[in-house]
C-alpha cells in the first residue's frame, strides 16, 4: 500500500476499501500487524487485487513471533476498536492501521461480524485445534455484539453510541 499511495491515489483508495471489507476477520484473528509499519504488509498486484502478505501478528503471536499474553489473546476481539484507533492500548502510535481502518463504520463491522458468525464452522474447521477455543469464543462475542447492535438499531439508537469499547 505504501508504494501506491502517492503513485496512484485512486488505486490506493480502492485497495483500502477492499482491505476494510475484511476488518472484522482481522479483528477475529487478532491480526495486529495486518497493515504493517509503513503499510508494507499489504500489496496490490497489477490487476488491483489486494494481498495480505504478512499475518505473523495474528492469533497467539505478535508480529515478531513472541506469544501474546492471555490479556492480549482472549475471547474479546478488542481489535474491532484498536485497529481503528490512533494509538495502541499501551500508547504507541497505531497510525498505519488507523489510516486504513478509521473510516469503517460500526454498521459495516456488524455486517462483517454477522457474516463471520454464519461461516463459524468453516472458519473453525480451517484452524489448528489449539486455536479453535479462543477463536470460537471470539465468534461468540461477535455474535453477541451483532445481536445487541441490531436490537439497538431497531430501537433507533445512534450507531455512534453503539461503537464504544467498554472500559
PDB file of N, CA and C in Angstrom, residues 62-121:
ATOM      1  N   UNK A  62       2.598 -12.283  18.317  1.00  0.00           N
ATOM      2  CA  UNK A  62       2.828 -10.902  17.921  1.00  0.00           C
ATOM      3  C   UNK A  62       3.608 -10.898  16.616  1.00  0.00           C
ATOM      4  N   UNK A  63       3.815  -9.733  16.047  1.00  0.00           N
ATOM      5  CA  UNK A  63       4.455  -9.589  14.745  1.00  0.00           C
ATOM      6  C   UNK A  63       5.854 -10.176  14.635  1.00  0.00           C
ATOM      7  N   UNK A  64       6.608 -10.175  15.714  1.00  0.00           N
ATOM      8  CA  UNK A  64       7.973 -10.708  15.683  1.00  0.00           C
ATOM      9  C   UNK A  64       8.054 -12.126  16.244  1.00  0.00           C
ATOM     10  N   UNK A  65       6.900 -12.765  16.459  1.00  0.00           N
ATOM     11  CA  UNK A  65       6.873 -14.164  16.868  1.00  0.00           C
ATOM     12  C   UNK A  65       6.733 -14.415  18.356  1.00  0.00           C
ATOM     13  N   UNK A  66       6.790 -13.379  19.166  1.00  0.00           N
ATOM     14  CA  UNK A  66       6.629 -13.558  20.605  1.00  0.00           C
ATOM     15  C   UNK A  66       5.144 -13.835  20.900  1.00  0.00           C
ATOM     16  N   UNK A  67       4.882 -14.661  21.911  1.00  0.00           N
ATOM     17  CA  UNK A  67       3.495 -15.010  22.247  1.00  0.00           C
ATOM     18  C   UNK A  67       2.766 -13.832  22.885  1.00  0.00           C
ATOM     19  N   UNK A  68       1.489 -13.711  22.547  1.00  0.00           N
ATOM     20  CA  UNK A  68       0.642 -12.719  23.200  1.00  0.00           C
ATOM     21  C   UNK A  68       0.276 -13.245  24.589  1.00  0.00           C
ATOM     22  N   UNK A  69      -0.018 -12.330  25.488  1.00  0.00           N
ATOM     23  CA  UNK A  69      -0.455 -12.714  26.828  1.00  0.00           C
ATOM     24  C   UNK A  69      -1.934 -13.105  26.780  1.00  0.00           C
ATOM     25  N   UNK A  70      -2.428 -13.684  27.875  1.00  0.00           N
ATOM     26  CA  UNK A  70      -3.852 -14.025  27.954  1.00  0.00           C
ATOM     27  C   UNK A  70      -4.716 -12.773  27.879  1.00  0.00           C
ATOM     28  N   UNK A  71      -4.191 -11.666  28.349  1.00  0.00           N
ATOM     29  CA  UNK A  71      -4.929 -10.400  28.269  1.00  0.00           C
ATOM     30  C   UNK A  71      -5.022  -9.920  26.823  1.00  0.00           C
ATOM     31  N   UNK A  72      -4.032 -10.253  26.015  1.00  0.00           N
ATOM     32  CA  UNK A  72      -3.995  -9.796  24.624  1.00  0.00           C
ATOM     33  C   UNK A  72      -4.726 -10.731  23.667  1.00  0.00           C
ATOM     34  N   UNK A  73      -4.760 -12.028  23.972  1.00  0.00           N
ATOM     35  CA  UNK A  73      -5.393 -13.013  23.083  1.00  0.00           C
ATOM     36  C   UNK A  73      -6.398 -13.800  23.899  1.00  0.00           C
ATOM     37  N   UNK A  74      -7.668 -13.391  23.787  1.00  0.00           N
ATOM     38  CA  UNK A  74      -8.719 -14.000  24.593  1.00  0.00           C
ATOM     39  C   UNK A  74     -10.049 -13.899  23.845  1.00  0.00           C
ATOM     40  N   UNK A  75     -11.138 -14.126  24.545  1.00  0.00           N
ATOM     41  CA  UNK A  75     -12.475 -14.162  23.936  1.00  0.00           C
ATOM     42  C   UNK A  75     -12.983 -12.802  23.463  1.00  0.00           C
ATOM     43  N   UNK A  76     -12.266 -11.747  23.778  1.00  0.00           N
ATOM     44  CA  UNK A  76     -12.746 -10.393  23.490  1.00  0.00           C
ATOM     45  C   UNK A  76     -11.983  -9.773  22.321  1.00  0.00           C
ATOM     46  N   UNK A  77     -12.599  -9.668  21.156  1.00  0.00           N
ATOM     47  CA  UNK A  77     -11.922  -9.104  19.984  1.00  0.00           C
ATOM     48  C   UNK A  77     -11.840  -7.577  20.045  1.00  0.00           C
ATOM     49  N   UNK A  78     -11.025  -7.094  20.967  1.00  0.00           N
ATOM     50  CA  UNK A  78     -10.885  -5.643  21.148  1.00  0.00           C
ATOM     51  C   UNK A  78     -10.300  -4.966  19.916  1.00  0.00           C
ATOM     52  N   UNK A  79      -9.736  -5.765  19.013  1.00  0.00           N
ATOM     53  CA  UNK A  79      -9.188  -5.211  17.778  1.00  0.00           C
ATOM     54  C   UNK A  79     -10.274  -4.541  16.923  1.00  0.00           C
ATOM     55  N   UNK A  80     -11.539  -4.857  17.191  1.00  0.00           N
ATOM     56  CA  UNK A  80     -12.635  -4.170  16.496  1.00  0.00           C
ATOM     57  C   UNK A  80     -12.518  -2.662  16.704  1.00  0.00           C
ATOM     58  N   UNK A  81     -11.951  -2.265  17.838  1.00  0.00           N
ATOM     59  CA  UNK A  81     -11.745  -0.858  18.158  1.00  0.00           C
ATOM     60  C   UNK A  81     -10.291  -0.442  17.976  1.00  0.00           C
ATOM     61  N   UNK A  82      -9.375  -1.294  18.441  1.00  0.00           N
ATOM     62  CA  UNK A  82      -7.971  -0.880  18.434  1.00  0.00           C
ATOM     63  C   UNK A  82      -7.381  -0.781  17.032  1.00  0.00           C
ATOM     64  N   UNK A  83      -7.864  -1.570  16.078  1.00  0.00           N
ATOM     65  CA  UNK A  83      -7.351  -1.427  14.706  1.00  0.00           C
ATOM     66  C   UNK A  83      -7.690  -0.060  14.125  1.00  0.00           C
ATOM     67  N   UNK A  84      -8.747   0.558  14.625  1.00  0.00           N
ATOM     68  CA  UNK A  84      -9.174   1.866  14.109  1.00  0.00           C
ATOM     69  C   UNK A  84      -8.626   3.030  14.923  1.00  0.00           C
ATOM     70  N   UNK A  85      -8.042   2.735  16.067  1.00  0.00           N
ATOM     71  CA  UNK A  85      -7.575   3.786  16.979  1.00  0.00           C
ATOM     72  C   UNK A  85      -6.246   4.385  16.519  1.00  0.00           C
ATOM     73  N   UNK A  86      -6.019   5.631  16.914  1.00  0.00           N
ATOM     74  CA  UNK A  86      -4.766   6.301  16.559  1.00  0.00           C
ATOM     75  C   UNK A  86      -3.589   5.798  17.383  1.00  0.00           C
ATOM     76  N   UNK A  87      -3.890   5.261  18.565  1.00  0.00           N
ATOM     77  CA  UNK A  87      -2.840   4.739  19.450  1.00  0.00           C
ATOM     78  C   UNK A  87      -3.215   3.340  19.904  1.00  0.00           C
ATOM     79  N   UNK A  88      -2.203   2.525  20.181  1.00  0.00           N
ATOM     80  CA  UNK A  88      -2.433   1.186  20.718  1.00  0.00           C
ATOM     81  C   UNK A  88      -2.845   1.315  22.186  1.00  0.00           C
ATOM     82  N   UNK A  89      -3.381   0.257  22.791  1.00  0.00           N
ATOM     83  CA  UNK A  89      -3.760   0.354  24.207  1.00  0.00           C
ATOM     84  C   UNK A  89      -2.606   0.753  25.131  1.00  0.00           C
ATOM     85  N   UNK A  90      -1.365   0.456  24.737  1.00  0.00           N
ATOM     86  CA  UNK A  90      -0.229   0.849  25.573  1.00  0.00           C
ATOM     87  C   UNK A  90       0.351   2.210  25.174  1.00  0.00           C
ATOM     88  N   UNK A  91      -0.362   2.939  24.308  1.00  0.00           N
ATOM     89  CA  UNK A  91       0.004   4.319  23.994  1.00  0.00           C
ATOM     90  C   UNK A  91       0.915   4.532  22.802  1.00  0.00           C
ATOM     91  N   UNK A  92       1.295   3.452  22.116  1.00  0.00           N
ATOM     92  CA  UNK A  92       2.163   3.619  20.940  1.00  0.00           C
ATOM     93  C   UNK A  92       1.331   4.052  19.722  1.00  0.00           C
ATOM     94  N   UNK A  93       1.991   4.638  18.759  1.00  0.00           N
ATOM     95  CA  UNK A  93       1.313   5.062  17.534  1.00  0.00           C
ATOM     96  C   UNK A  93       0.732   3.850  16.792  1.00  0.00           C
ATOM     97  N   UNK A  94      -0.451   4.023  16.291  1.00  0.00           N
ATOM     98  CA  UNK A  94      -1.137   2.992  15.502  1.00  0.00           C
ATOM     99  C   UNK A  94      -1.543   3.609  14.161  1.00  0.00           C
ATOM    100  N   UNK A  95      -0.736   4.541  13.692  1.00  0.00           N
ATOM    101  CA  UNK A  95      -1.072   5.368  12.541  1.00  0.00           C
ATOM    102  C   UNK A  95      -1.429   4.559  11.305  1.00  0.00           C
ATOM    103  N   UNK A  96      -0.654   3.533  10.989  1.00  0.00           N
ATOM    104  CA  UNK A  96      -0.884   2.804   9.750  1.00  0.00           C
ATOM    105  C   UNK A  96      -2.208   2.036   9.768  1.00  0.00           C
ATOM    106  N   UNK A  97      -2.492   1.317  10.860  1.00  0.00           N
ATOM    107  CA  UNK A  97      -3.792   0.649  10.966  1.00  0.00           C
ATOM    108  C   UNK A  97      -4.918   1.678  10.964  1.00  0.00           C
ATOM    109  N   UNK A  98      -4.721   2.746  11.733  1.00  0.00           N
ATOM    110  CA  UNK A  98      -5.740   3.804  11.816  1.00  0.00           C
ATOM    111  C   UNK A  98      -6.036   4.399  10.437  1.00  0.00           C
ATOM    112  N   UNK A  99      -5.000   4.693   9.675  1.00  0.00           N
ATOM    113  CA  UNK A  99      -5.197   5.264   8.341  1.00  0.00           C
ATOM    114  C   UNK A  99      -6.047   4.358   7.453  1.00  0.00           C
ATOM    115  N   UNK A 100      -5.855   3.062   7.585  1.00  0.00           N
ATOM    116  CA  UNK A 100      -6.586   2.111   6.737  1.00  0.00           C
ATOM    117  C   UNK A 100      -8.004   1.879   7.253  1.00  0.00           C
ATOM    118  N   UNK A 101      -8.178   1.765   8.563  1.00  0.00           N
ATOM    119  CA  UNK A 101      -9.470   1.331   9.118  1.00  0.00           C
ATOM    120  C   UNK A 101     -10.336   2.429   9.727  1.00  0.00           C
ATOM    121  N   UNK A 102      -9.845   3.649   9.824  1.00  0.00           N
ATOM    122  CA  UNK A 102     -10.578   4.705  10.540  1.00  0.00           C
ATOM    123  C   UNK A 102     -11.973   4.979   9.985  1.00  0.00           C
ATOM    124  N   UNK A 103     -12.179   4.746   8.700  1.00  0.00           N
ATOM    125  CA  UNK A 103     -13.470   5.059   8.079  1.00  0.00           C
ATOM    126  C   UNK A 103     -14.463   3.898   8.086  1.00  0.00           C
ATOM    127  N   UNK A 104     -14.099   2.781   8.684  1.00  0.00           N
ATOM    128  CA  UNK A 104     -15.014   1.648   8.728  1.00  0.00           C
ATOM    129  C   UNK A 104     -16.064   1.935   9.803  1.00  0.00           C
ATOM    130  N   UNK A 105     -17.319   1.962   9.400  1.00  0.00           N
ATOM    131  CA  UNK A 105     -18.393   2.287  10.343  1.00  0.00           C
ATOM    132  C   UNK A 105     -18.755   1.067  11.186  1.00  0.00           C
ATOM    133  N   UNK A 106     -19.394   1.330  12.321  1.00  0.00           N
ATOM    134  CA  UNK A 106     -19.845   0.231  13.174  1.00  0.00           C
ATOM    135  C   UNK A 106     -20.854  -0.640  12.415  1.00  0.00           C
ATOM    136  N   UNK A 107     -21.697  -0.037  11.611  1.00  0.00           N
ATOM    137  CA  UNK A 107     -22.657  -0.810  10.821  1.00  0.00           C
ATOM    138  C   UNK A 107     -21.966  -1.780   9.874  1.00  0.00           C
ATOM    139  N   UNK A 108     -20.883  -1.337   9.237  1.00  0.00           N
ATOM    140  CA  UNK A 108     -20.118  -2.227   8.357  1.00  0.00           C
ATOM    141  C   UNK A 108     -19.498  -3.368   9.159  1.00  0.00           C
ATOM    142  N   UNK A 109     -18.984  -3.037  10.335  1.00  0.00           N
ATOM    143  CA  UNK A 109     -18.370  -4.059  11.187  1.00  0.00           C
ATOM    144  C   UNK A 109     -19.417  -5.070  11.639  1.00  0.00           C
ATOM    145  N   UNK A 110     -20.587  -4.599  12.009  1.00  0.00           N
ATOM    146  CA  UNK A 110     -21.666  -5.512  12.425  1.00  0.00           C
ATOM    147  C   UNK A 110     -22.009  -6.465  11.286  1.00  0.00           C
ATOM    148  N   UNK A 111     -22.130  -5.953  10.078  1.00  0.00           N
ATOM    149  CA  UNK A 111     -22.411  -6.823   8.926  1.00  0.00           C
ATOM    150  C   UNK A 111     -21.297  -7.849   8.720  1.00  0.00           C
ATOM    151  N   UNK A 112     -20.052  -7.425   8.881  1.00  0.00           N
ATOM    152  CA  UNK A 112     -18.927  -8.347   8.732  1.00  0.00           C
ATOM    153  C   UNK A 112     -18.946  -9.419   9.832  1.00  0.00           C
ATOM    154  N   UNK A 113     -19.245  -9.016  11.064  1.00  0.00           N
ATOM    155  CA  UNK A 113     -19.315  -9.985  12.167  1.00  0.00           C
ATOM    156  C   UNK A 113     -20.441 -10.980  11.938  1.00  0.00           C
ATOM    157  N   UNK A 114     -21.558 -10.504  11.407  1.00  0.00           N
ATOM    158  CA  UNK A 114     -22.686 -11.383  11.101  1.00  0.00           C
ATOM    159  C   UNK A 114     -22.270 -12.426  10.059  1.00  0.00           C
ATOM    160  N   UNK A 115     -21.513 -12.008   9.066  1.00  0.00           N
ATOM    161  CA  UNK A 115     -21.006 -12.927   8.052  1.00  0.00           C
ATOM    162  C   UNK A 115     -20.060 -13.952   8.675  1.00  0.00           C
ATOM    163  N   UNK A 116     -19.208 -13.514   9.569  1.00  0.00           N
ATOM    164  CA  UNK A 116     -18.301 -14.430  10.270  1.00  0.00           C
ATOM    165  C   UNK A 116     -19.106 -15.465  11.048  1.00  0.00           C
ATOM    166  N   UNK A 117     -20.135 -15.018  11.750  1.00  0.00           N
ATOM    167  CA  UNK A 117     -20.959 -15.943  12.540  1.00  0.00           C
ATOM    168  C   UNK A 117     -21.614 -17.001  11.652  1.00  0.00           C
ATOM    169  N   UNK A 118     -22.057 -16.593  10.479  1.00  0.00           N
ATOM    170  CA  UNK A 118     -22.675 -17.559   9.549  1.00  0.00           C
ATOM    171  C   UNK A 118     -21.659 -18.581   9.046  1.00  0.00           C
ATOM    172  N   UNK A 119     -20.398 -18.204   9.001  1.00  0.00           N
ATOM    173  CA  UNK A 119     -19.353 -19.098   8.493  1.00  0.00           C
ATOM    174  C   UNK A 119     -18.531 -19.734   9.613  1.00  0.00           C
ATOM    175  N   UNK A 120     -19.044 -19.683  10.805  1.00  0.00           N
ATOM    176  CA  UNK A 120     -18.363 -20.160  12.007  1.00  0.00           C
ATOM    177  C   UNK A 120     -17.722 -21.540  11.833  1.00  0.00           C
ATOM    178  N   UNK A 121     -18.505 -22.527  11.441  1.00  0.00           N
ATOM    179  CA  UNK A 121     -17.994 -23.902  11.351  1.00  0.00           C
ATOM    180  C   UNK A 121     -16.874 -24.021  10.326  1.00  0.00           C
TER     181      UNK A 121
END
